[in-house]
XYZ file of C-alpha atoms in Angstrom:
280
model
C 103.912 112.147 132.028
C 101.191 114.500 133.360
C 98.633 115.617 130.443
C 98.679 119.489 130.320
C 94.811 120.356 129.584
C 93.478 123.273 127.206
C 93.142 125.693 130.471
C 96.522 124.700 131.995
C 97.751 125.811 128.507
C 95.164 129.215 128.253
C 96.935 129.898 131.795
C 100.682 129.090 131.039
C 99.872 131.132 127.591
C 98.798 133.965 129.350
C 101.559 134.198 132.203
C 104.109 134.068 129.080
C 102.278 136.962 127.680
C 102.422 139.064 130.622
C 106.367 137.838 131.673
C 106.905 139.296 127.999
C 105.065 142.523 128.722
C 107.008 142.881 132.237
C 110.327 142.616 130.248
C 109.253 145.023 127.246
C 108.218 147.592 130.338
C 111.647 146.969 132.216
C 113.458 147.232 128.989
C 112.208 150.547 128.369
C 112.724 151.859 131.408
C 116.415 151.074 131.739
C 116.530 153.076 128.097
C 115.006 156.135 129.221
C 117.064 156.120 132.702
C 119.772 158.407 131.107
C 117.237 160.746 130.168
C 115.431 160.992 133.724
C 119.034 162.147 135.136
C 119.018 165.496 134.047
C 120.570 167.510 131.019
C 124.644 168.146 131.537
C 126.291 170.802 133.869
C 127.044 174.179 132.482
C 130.460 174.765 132.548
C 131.768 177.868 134.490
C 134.249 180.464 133.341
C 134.154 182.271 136.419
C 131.467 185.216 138.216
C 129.855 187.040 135.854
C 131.421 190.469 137.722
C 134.962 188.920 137.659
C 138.037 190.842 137.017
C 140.605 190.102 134.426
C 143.280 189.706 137.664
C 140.489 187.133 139.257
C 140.170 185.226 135.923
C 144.009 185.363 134.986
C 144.035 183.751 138.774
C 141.543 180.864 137.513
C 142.905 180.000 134.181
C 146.234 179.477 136.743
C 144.166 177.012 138.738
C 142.572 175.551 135.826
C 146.153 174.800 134.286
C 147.188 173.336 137.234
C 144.236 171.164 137.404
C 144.496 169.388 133.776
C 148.754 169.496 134.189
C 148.207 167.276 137.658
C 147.447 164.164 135.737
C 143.823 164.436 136.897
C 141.223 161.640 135.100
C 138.290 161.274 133.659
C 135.363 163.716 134.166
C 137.439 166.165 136.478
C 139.712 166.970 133.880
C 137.230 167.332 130.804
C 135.364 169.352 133.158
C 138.758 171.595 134.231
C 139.727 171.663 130.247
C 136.503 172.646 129.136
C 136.320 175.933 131.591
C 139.941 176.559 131.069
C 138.970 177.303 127.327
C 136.123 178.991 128.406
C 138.033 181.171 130.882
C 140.867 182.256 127.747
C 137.937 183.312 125.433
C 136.285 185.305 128.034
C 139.491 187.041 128.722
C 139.953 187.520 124.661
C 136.577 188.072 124.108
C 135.304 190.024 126.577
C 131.362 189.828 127.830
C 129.311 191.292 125.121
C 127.927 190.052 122.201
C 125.761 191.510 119.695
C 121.947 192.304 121.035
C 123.228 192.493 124.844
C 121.790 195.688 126.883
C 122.965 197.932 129.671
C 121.589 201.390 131.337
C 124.231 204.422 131.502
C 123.823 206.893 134.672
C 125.618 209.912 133.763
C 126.104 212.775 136.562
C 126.985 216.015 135.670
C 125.421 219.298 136.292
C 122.167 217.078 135.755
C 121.585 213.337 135.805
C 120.983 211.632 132.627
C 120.085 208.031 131.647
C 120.208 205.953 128.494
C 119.492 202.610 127.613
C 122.200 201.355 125.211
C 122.148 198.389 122.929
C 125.120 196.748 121.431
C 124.900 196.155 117.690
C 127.014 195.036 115.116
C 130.575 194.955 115.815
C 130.299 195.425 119.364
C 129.990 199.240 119.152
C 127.600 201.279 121.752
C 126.759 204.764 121.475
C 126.008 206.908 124.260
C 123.773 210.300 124.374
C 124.652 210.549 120.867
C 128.262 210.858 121.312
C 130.687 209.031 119.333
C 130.586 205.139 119.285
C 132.606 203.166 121.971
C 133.548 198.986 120.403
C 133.331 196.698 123.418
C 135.004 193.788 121.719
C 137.620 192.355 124.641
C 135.948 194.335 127.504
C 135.064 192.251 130.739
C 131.485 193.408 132.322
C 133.824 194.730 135.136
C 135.867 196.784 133.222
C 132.537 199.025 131.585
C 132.041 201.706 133.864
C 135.778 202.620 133.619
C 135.513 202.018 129.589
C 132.411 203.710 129.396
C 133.787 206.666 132.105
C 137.397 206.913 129.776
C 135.199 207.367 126.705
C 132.666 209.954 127.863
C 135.749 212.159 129.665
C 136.701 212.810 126.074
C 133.787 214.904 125.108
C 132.348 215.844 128.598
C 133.857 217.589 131.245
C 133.394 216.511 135.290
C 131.460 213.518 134.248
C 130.747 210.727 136.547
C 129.738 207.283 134.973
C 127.580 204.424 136.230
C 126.615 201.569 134.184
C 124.193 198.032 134.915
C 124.077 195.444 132.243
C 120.915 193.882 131.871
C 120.520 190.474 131.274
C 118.484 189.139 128.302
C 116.053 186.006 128.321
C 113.484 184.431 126.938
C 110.336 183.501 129.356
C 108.815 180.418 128.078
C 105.522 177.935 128.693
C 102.826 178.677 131.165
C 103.003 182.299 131.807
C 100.606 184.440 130.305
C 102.944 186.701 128.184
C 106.037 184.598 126.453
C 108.665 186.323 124.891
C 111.901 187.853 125.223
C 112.606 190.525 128.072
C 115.791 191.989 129.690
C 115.871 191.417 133.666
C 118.383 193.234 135.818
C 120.945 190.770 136.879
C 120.296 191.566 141.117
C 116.628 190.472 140.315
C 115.196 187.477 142.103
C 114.736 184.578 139.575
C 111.153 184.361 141.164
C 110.614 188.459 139.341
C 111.156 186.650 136.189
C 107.225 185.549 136.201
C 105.898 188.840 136.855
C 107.672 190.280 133.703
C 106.511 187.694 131.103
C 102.633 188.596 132.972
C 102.693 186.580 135.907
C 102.289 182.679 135.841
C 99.216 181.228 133.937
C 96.910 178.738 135.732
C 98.380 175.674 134.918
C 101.755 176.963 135.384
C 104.124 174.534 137.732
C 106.237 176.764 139.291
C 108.208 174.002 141.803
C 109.873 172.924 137.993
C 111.298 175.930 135.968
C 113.798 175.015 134.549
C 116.871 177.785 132.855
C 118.815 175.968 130.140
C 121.662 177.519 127.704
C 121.200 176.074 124.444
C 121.482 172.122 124.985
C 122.607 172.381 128.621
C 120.345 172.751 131.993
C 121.619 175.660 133.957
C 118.940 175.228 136.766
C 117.429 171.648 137.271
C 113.957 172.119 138.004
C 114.660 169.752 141.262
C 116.812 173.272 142.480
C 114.625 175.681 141.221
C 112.432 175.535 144.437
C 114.960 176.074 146.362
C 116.462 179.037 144.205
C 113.072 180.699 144.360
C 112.385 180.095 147.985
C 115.863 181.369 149.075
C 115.282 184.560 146.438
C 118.432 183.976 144.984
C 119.172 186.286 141.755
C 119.816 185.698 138.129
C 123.653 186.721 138.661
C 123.746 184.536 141.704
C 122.115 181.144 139.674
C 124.948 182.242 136.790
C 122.074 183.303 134.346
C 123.434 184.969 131.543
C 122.090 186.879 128.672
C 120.782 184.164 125.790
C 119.725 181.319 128.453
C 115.619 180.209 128.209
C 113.881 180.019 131.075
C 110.813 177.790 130.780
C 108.234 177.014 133.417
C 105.958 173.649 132.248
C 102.771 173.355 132.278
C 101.070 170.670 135.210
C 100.720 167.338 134.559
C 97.148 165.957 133.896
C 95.629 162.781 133.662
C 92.844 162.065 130.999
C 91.307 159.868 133.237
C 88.659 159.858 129.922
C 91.162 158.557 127.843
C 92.757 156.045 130.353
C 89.280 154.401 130.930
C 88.664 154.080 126.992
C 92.500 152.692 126.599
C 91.185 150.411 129.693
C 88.411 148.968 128.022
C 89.649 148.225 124.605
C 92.805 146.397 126.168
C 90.413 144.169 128.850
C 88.702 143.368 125.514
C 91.331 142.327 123.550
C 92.844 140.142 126.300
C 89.421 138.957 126.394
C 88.987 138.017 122.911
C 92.659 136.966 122.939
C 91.416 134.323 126.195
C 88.479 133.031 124.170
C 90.516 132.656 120.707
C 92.916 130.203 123.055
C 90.588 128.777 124.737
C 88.693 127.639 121.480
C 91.808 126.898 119.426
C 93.025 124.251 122.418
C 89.357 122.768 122.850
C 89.253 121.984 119.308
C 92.441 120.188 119.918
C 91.085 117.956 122.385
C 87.783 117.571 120.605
């Protein structure tokens, strides 16, 4: 049988340890893979602009979809906009804190800005309140014209919802700002102050609570094309966050450098000694 010396042990010792760091490394890895695919699809209850006969026409497709027997993801995904599509239609778009601008012609031109508040109710150039609960954004200007006929006479009526948002990470002024919906998704910066100098604008990211409604591997191409908030489905409550760009501290990587070279050092010497003493 072949004698294994001290440094054929030193070496086979050390090849185990790094076979055991490869695996600990690959093992990671393969845990964080579901994380490095990207947050889950937003599920779509139809154009923002859609009218109840459009969306009466989806929920048909979407009924046909789950009653054909269809499997797996498909369906969930089919289900899950189905119920979406019946609580927009009961529902209606606005919620509590939404904003829109009111154009009113008469024998002058007037403008308000009107918020929804509690209960859904609006009011308009102090007239008496309208309640939005079960109205579709497409169906406002002829609410919103019905209601002001009432107390005004030869009134025409045009309305534009704004979307609200909050602007997050590496822009100068964070907060929460209301963006017409025709606006290019690239506008977004220069309301929140313009990007700050770290800012990495080829990964902003829009997400809706714990859902991603624009992938930072799109957003590029949504800002390069100029494509608009109503056009990426960005709706009123959504985050849009643009990161920061990533640094290395080469400072810290050289210290983490040295104090691992000598520990595997010390750790070489300590086998080393403990085998010699063996043979000694």
């Amino acid at each position: 049988m072949t004698e294994i010396t001290g440094a054929g042990r030193v070496a086979a010792t050390v090849c185990g340890v790094r076979a055991a760091l490869r695996g600990v490394v690959v093992t990671g890895a393969l845990a964080l893979a579901p994380s490095w695919a990207g947050g889950q699809a937003v599920v779509s209850s139809g154009p923002q602009r859609a009218t109840r006969a459009q969306l009466a026409e989806l929920v048909g497709q979407l009924e046909r979809t789950v009653a054909s027997g269809a499997k797996g993801a498909a369906r969930d995904r089919a289900a899950a906009a189905l119920a979406a599509t019946r609580t927009r239609l009961q529902q209606g778009d606005f919620r509590v804190g939404d904003r829109f601008v009111v154009t009113v012609r008469q024998d002058s031109v007037r403008s308000d800005t009107v918020d929804v508040r509690d209960s859904l109710r609006v009011s308009v150039l102090n007239l008496p309140e309208l309640r939005l609960a079960g109205v579709l954004r497409a169906e406002l200007d002829e609410q919103m014209s019905a209601h002001l006929a009432r107390y005004l006479r030869n009134v025409e009526v045009r309305t534009r919802v704004l979307t609200r948002i909050s602007i997050l990470g590496a822009v100068l002024r964070p907060g929460f700002y209301y963006a017409a919906p025709d606006r290019p998704i690239s506008d977004l910066l220069m309301l929140a102050g313009g990007p700050a100098v770290n800012a990495n604008l080829s990964e902003l990211e829009v997400s809706r609570g714990p859902l991603t409604v624009l992938r930072a591997k799109e957003s590029k191409k949504a800002v390069k094309d100029g494509r608009t908030l109503e056009q990426l489905d960005v709706q009123s409550g959504d985050d849009v966050r643009i990161p920061e760009k990533r640094t290395i501290n080469w400072q810290l990587v050289i210290q983490l450098f040295f104090i691992l070279s000598s520990l595997l050092f010390a750790f070489v010497n300590f086998l080393q000694w403990y085998y010699g003493r063996d043979e000694g």
